[in-house]
mmCIF file of C-alpha atoms in Angstrom:
data_model
loop_
_atom_site.group_PDB
_atom_site.id
_atom_site.type_symbol
_atom_site.label_atom_id
_atom_site.label_comp_id
_atom_site.label_asym_id
_atom_site.label_seq_id
_atom_site.Cartn_x
_atom_site.Cartn_y
_atom_site.Cartn_z
ATOM 1 C CA UNK A 27 22.106 -2.592 -107.883
ATOM 2 C CA UNK A 28 21.112 -0.358 -105.196
ATOM 3 C CA UNK A 29 21.658 2.841 -104.561
ATOM 4 C CA UNK A 30 24.537 3.950 -102.505
ATOM 5 C CA UNK A 31 22.796 6.179 -100.562
ATOM 6 C CA UNK A 32 20.491 2.829 -99.228
ATOM 7 C CA UNK A 33 23.674 0.823 -98.421
ATOM 8 C CA UNK A 34 26.095 4.095 -96.590
ATOM 9 C CA UNK A 35 22.659 3.658 -95.142
ATOM 10 C CA UNK A 36 22.008 -0.197 -93.866
ATOM 11 C CA UNK A 37 25.596 0.102 -92.014
ATOM 12 C CA UNK A 38 25.746 3.172 -90.252
ATOM 13 C CA UNK A 39 21.933 1.219 -88.603
ATOM 14 C CA UNK A 40 23.935 -2.139 -88.137
ATOM 15 C CA UNK A 41 27.024 -0.694 -86.884
ATOM 16 C CA UNK A 42 24.809 1.767 -84.545
ATOM 17 C CA UNK A 43 22.265 -1.681 -83.631
ATOM 18 C CA UNK A 44 26.262 -3.152 -83.155
ATOM 19 C CA UNK A 45 27.541 0.071 -80.870
ATOM 20 C CA UNK A 46 24.154 -0.616 -78.369
ATOM 21 C CA UNK A 47 24.380 -4.151 -78.123
ATOM 22 C CA UNK A 48 27.831 -3.640 -77.323
ATOM 23 C CA UNK A 49 26.860 -1.296 -75.001
ATOM 24 C CA UNK A 50 24.160 -2.994 -73.243
ATOM 25 C CA UNK A 51 26.011 -6.509 -72.956
ATOM 26 C CA UNK A 52 29.351 -4.785 -71.455
ATOM 27 C CA UNK A 53 26.882 -3.157 -68.127
ATOM 28 C CA UNK A 54 25.528 -7.032 -68.279
ATOM 29 C CA UNK A 55 29.241 -7.866 -68.071
ATOM 30 C CA UNK A 56 30.359 -5.477 -65.505
ATOM 31 C CA UNK A 57 27.167 -5.440 -63.299
ATOM 32 C CA UNK A 58 27.990 -9.366 -63.586
ATOM 33 C CA UNK A 59 31.679 -9.363 -61.834
ATOM 34 C CA UNK A 60 30.786 -6.419 -59.481
ATOM 35 C CA UNK A 61 28.025 -8.933 -58.122
ATOM 36 C CA UNK A 62 30.245 -11.908 -58.822
ATOM 37 C CA UNK A 63 32.905 -9.855 -56.342
ATOM 38 C CA UNK A 64 30.135 -8.889 -53.936
ATOM 39 C CA UNK A 65 28.649 -12.665 -53.011
ATOM 40 C CA UNK A 66 33.073 -13.917 -52.460
ATOM 41 C CA UNK A 67 33.430 -11.007 -50.525
ATOM 42 C CA UNK A 68 29.726 -11.386 -48.474
ATOM 43 C CA UNK A 69 29.828 -14.764 -48.725
ATOM 44 C CA UNK A 70 33.691 -15.055 -47.012
ATOM 45 C CA UNK A 71 32.396 -12.646 -44.355
ATOM 46 C CA UNK A 72 29.285 -14.799 -43.524
ATOM 47 C CA UNK A 73 31.296 -18.349 -43.825
ATOM 48 C CA UNK A 74 34.185 -16.080 -40.738
ATOM 49 C CA UNK A 75 30.883 -14.818 -38.698
ATOM 50 C CA UNK A 76 29.645 -18.196 -38.600
ATOM 51 C CA UNK A 77 32.723 -20.104 -37.660
ATOM 52 C CA UNK A 78 34.166 -16.932 -34.858
ATOM 53 C CA UNK A 79 29.938 -16.879 -33.166
ATOM 54 C CA UNK A 80 30.147 -20.743 -33.054
ATOM 55 C CA UNK A 81 33.322 -21.098 -31.683
ATOM 56 C CA UNK A 82 31.980 -18.707 -28.823
ATOM 57 C CA UNK A 83 28.932 -21.047 -27.416
ATOM 58 C CA UNK A 84 30.350 -23.019 -25.098
ATOM 59 C CA UNK A 85 30.634 -26.771 -25.492
ATOM 60 C CA UNK A 86 29.273 -26.682 -29.959
ATOM 61 C CA UNK A 87 31.321 -28.915 -31.876
ATOM 62 C CA UNK A 88 34.321 -28.186 -34.212
ATOM 63 C CA UNK A 89 32.584 -30.142 -37.357
ATOM 64 C CA UNK A 90 30.180 -29.082 -36.820
ATOM 65 C CA UNK A 91 31.151 -25.503 -36.925
ATOM 66 C CA UNK A 92 32.892 -25.176 -40.150
ATOM 67 C CA UNK A 93 30.214 -27.916 -41.482
ATOM 68 C CA UNK A 94 27.366 -25.180 -40.982
ATOM 69 C CA UNK A 95 29.804 -22.476 -42.481
ATOM 70 C CA UNK A 96 30.945 -24.080 -45.067
ATOM 71 C CA UNK A 97 26.816 -24.425 -46.010
ATOM 72 C CA UNK A 98 26.366 -20.976 -45.704
ATOM 73 C CA UNK A 99 29.635 -20.077 -47.952
ATOM 74 C CA UNK A 100 27.926 -21.993 -51.401
ATOM 75 C CA UNK A 101 24.337 -21.434 -50.454
ATOM 76 C CA UNK A 102 25.287 -17.340 -51.098
ATOM 77 C CA UNK A 103 28.093 -18.573 -54.031
ATOM 78 C CA UNK A 104 24.874 -20.647 -55.476
ATOM 79 C CA UNK A 105 22.520 -17.329 -55.499
ATOM 80 C CA UNK A 106 25.390 -14.911 -56.401
ATOM 81 C CA UNK A 107 26.087 -17.797 -59.737
ATOM 82 C CA UNK A 108 21.998 -17.639 -60.227
ATOM 83 C CA UNK A 109 22.354 -13.827 -60.123
ATOM 84 C CA UNK A 110 25.087 -13.414 -62.536
ATOM 85 C CA UNK A 111 23.013 -15.613 -65.010
ATOM 86 C CA UNK A 112 20.004 -13.860 -64.498
ATOM 87 C CA UNK A 113 22.678 -10.291 -65.265
ATOM 88 C CA UNK A 114 22.905 -11.952 -69.468
ATOM 89 C CA UNK A 115 19.404 -12.837 -69.917
ATOM 90 C CA UNK A 116 18.676 -15.929 -68.847
ATOM 91 C CA UNK A 117 15.518 -17.599 -66.504
ATOM 92 C CA UNK A 118 16.640 -18.554 -63.631
ATOM 93 C CA UNK A 119 13.100 -20.311 -62.620
ATOM 94 C CA UNK A 120 14.445 -23.119 -64.561
ATOM 95 C CA UNK A 121 18.062 -23.170 -63.664
ATOM 96 C CA UNK A 122 16.332 -22.836 -59.539
ATOM 97 C CA UNK A 123 13.685 -25.665 -60.292
ATOM 98 C CA UNK A 124 16.665 -27.946 -62.513
ATOM 99 C CA UNK A 125 19.127 -27.315 -58.725
ATOM 100 C CA UNK A 126 15.625 -28.407 -56.955
ATOM 101 C CA UNK A 127 15.948 -31.543 -58.464
ATOM 102 C CA UNK A 128 19.436 -32.492 -57.918
ATOM 103 C CA UNK A 129 19.167 -31.535 -54.774
ATOM 104 C CA UNK A 130 16.225 -33.847 -54.166
ATOM 105 C CA UNK A 131 17.909 -36.616 -56.461
ATOM 106 C CA UNK A 132 21.898 -36.626 -54.235
ATOM 107 C CA UNK A 133 19.199 -36.199 -50.960
ATOM 108 C CA UNK A 134 17.399 -39.373 -52.007
ATOM 109 C CA UNK A 135 20.939 -41.122 -53.817
ATOM 110 C CA UNK A 136 22.428 -40.202 -50.003
ATOM 111 C CA UNK A 137 19.240 -41.336 -48.520
ATOM 112 C CA UNK A 138 21.252 -43.493 -45.623
ATOM 113 C CA UNK A 139 24.652 -40.971 -45.688
ATOM 114 C CA UNK A 140 21.406 -38.501 -44.859
ATOM 115 C CA UNK A 141 20.037 -40.386 -42.118
ATOM 116 C CA UNK A 142 23.705 -40.266 -40.098
ATOM 117 C CA UNK A 143 24.658 -37.215 -40.201
ATOM 118 C CA UNK A 144 21.130 -35.744 -39.064
ATOM 119 C CA UNK A 145 22.464 -38.474 -36.171
ATOM 120 C CA UNK A 146 25.493 -37.103 -36.080
ATOM 121 C CA UNK A 147 24.178 -33.222 -35.256
ATOM 122 C CA UNK A 148 22.210 -34.419 -33.038
ATOM 123 C CA UNK A 149 24.370 -36.300 -30.724
ATOM 124 C CA UNK A 150 26.958 -33.464 -30.933
ATOM 125 C CA UNK A 151 23.990 -30.859 -29.696
ATOM 126 C CA UNK A 152 22.072 -33.111 -27.461
ATOM 127 C CA UNK A 153 25.286 -34.808 -26.532
ATOM 128 C CA UNK A 154 23.847 -38.430 -25.166
ATOM 129 C CA UNK A 155 27.479 -39.600 -25.437
ATOM 130 C CA UNK A 156 30.461 -37.918 -24.900
ATOM 131 C CA UNK A 157 34.112 -38.152 -26.378
ATOM 132 C CA UNK A 158 35.597 -40.691 -23.075
ATOM 133 C CA UNK A 159 32.575 -42.733 -21.610
ATOM 134 C CA UNK A 160 32.068 -45.846 -21.927
ATOM 135 C CA UNK A 161 29.066 -46.700 -23.320
ATOM 136 C CA UNK A 162 26.896 -49.687 -24.431
ATOM 137 C CA UNK A 163 23.908 -49.775 -27.941
ATOM 138 C CA UNK A 164 23.069 -53.377 -28.878
ATOM 139 C CA UNK A 165 25.820 -55.681 -29.432
ATOM 140 C CA UNK A 166 27.767 -52.457 -29.640
ATOM 141 C CA UNK A 167 29.993 -51.510 -26.108
ATOM 142 C CA UNK A 168 33.396 -49.247 -25.823
ATOM 143 C CA UNK A 169 34.373 -46.528 -24.300
ATOM 144 C CA UNK A 170 33.848 -43.198 -27.098
ATOM 145 C CA UNK A 171 36.768 -41.987 -28.668
ATOM 146 C CA UNK A 172 35.995 -39.307 -31.368
ATOM 147 C CA UNK A 173 32.313 -38.315 -32.696
ATOM 148 C CA UNK A 174 32.147 -37.233 -35.912
ATOM 149 C CA UNK A 175 28.764 -36.071 -38.399
ATOM 150 C CA UNK A 176 28.902 -39.653 -40.490
ATOM 151 C CA UNK A 177 29.756 -41.917 -37.573
ATOM 152 C CA UNK A 178 31.188 -42.902 -34.135
ATOM 153 C CA UNK A 179 34.490 -44.723 -33.187
ATOM 154 C CA UNK A 180 34.217 -47.302 -29.999
ATOM 155 C CA UNK A 181 37.063 -49.002 -28.414
ATOM 156 C CA UNK A 182 36.376 -51.576 -26.526
ATOM 157 C CA UNK A 183 38.184 -53.165 -23.745
ATOM 158 C CA UNK A 184 39.862 -55.155 -26.173
ATOM 159 C CA UNK A 185 41.462 -52.582 -27.548
ATOM 160 C CA UNK A 186 39.803 -53.213 -30.243
ATOM 161 C CA UNK A 187 38.535 -50.626 -32.805
ATOM 162 C CA UNK A 188 34.627 -50.448 -33.877
ATOM 163 C CA UNK A 189 33.357 -47.732 -35.644
ATOM 164 C CA UNK A 190 28.794 -47.262 -35.466
ATOM 165 C CA UNK A 191 27.008 -45.217 -37.883
ATOM 166 C CA UNK A 192 25.791 -42.919 -36.360
ATOM 167 C CA UNK A 193 22.171 -43.800 -36.816
ATOM 168 C CA UNK A 194 22.291 -46.566 -35.106
ATOM 169 C CA UNK A 195 23.761 -44.831 -31.654
ATOM 170 C CA UNK A 196 21.133 -42.423 -32.059
ATOM 171 C CA UNK A 197 17.543 -44.778 -33.005
ATOM 172 C CA UNK A 198 18.729 -47.420 -30.242
ATOM 173 C CA UNK A 199 19.277 -47.178 -26.632
ATOM 174 C CA UNK A 200 21.781 -46.218 -25.612
ATOM 175 C CA UNK A 201 23.199 -46.861 -21.519
ATOM 176 C CA UNK A 202 26.211 -45.123 -20.622
ATOM 177 C CA UNK A 203 28.513 -46.864 -17.847
ATOM 178 C CA UNK A 204 30.294 -43.035 -16.678
ATOM 179 C CA UNK A 205 27.777 -40.785 -17.251
ATOM 180 C CA UNK A 206 26.087 -41.125 -13.588
ATOM 181 C CA UNK A 207 28.858 -42.046 -10.784
#
């Protein structure tokens, strides 16, 4: 059997190492909690700031205002999540690479949808058509009822509902019968 002094020394060393480990991780936990709180507050402030500043721009679309504000909020929250994981010693480079790969996969899967969103943004910003105008694009003809991020809602002379994808309205020539007197 070993010397009792050696056993006591080993237990004391183990308790000391355990205490140092608890202190080190408690500081990481406190730092992570502070990062989460600060990130949440900053994301909320940024979202409200973007909504307010874009709301002051005349003619800026409500849909785009909310979209940009939410995108900024979630972008900040993703950065905060990566920072919190880094606080615990997780290699963030591999996480960022995985996030990039997931973003690329989602982008490729939603390619047509993203084209519609991009076309919707261009329609809302450049305003080649406006709500209430009578337009013709290819075989689509009607009065613009709503311009969304994905599609534009039209009503024909006969009162028929038409939902045209924004890429069709953006990629083809638009005949606007209402724009000029």
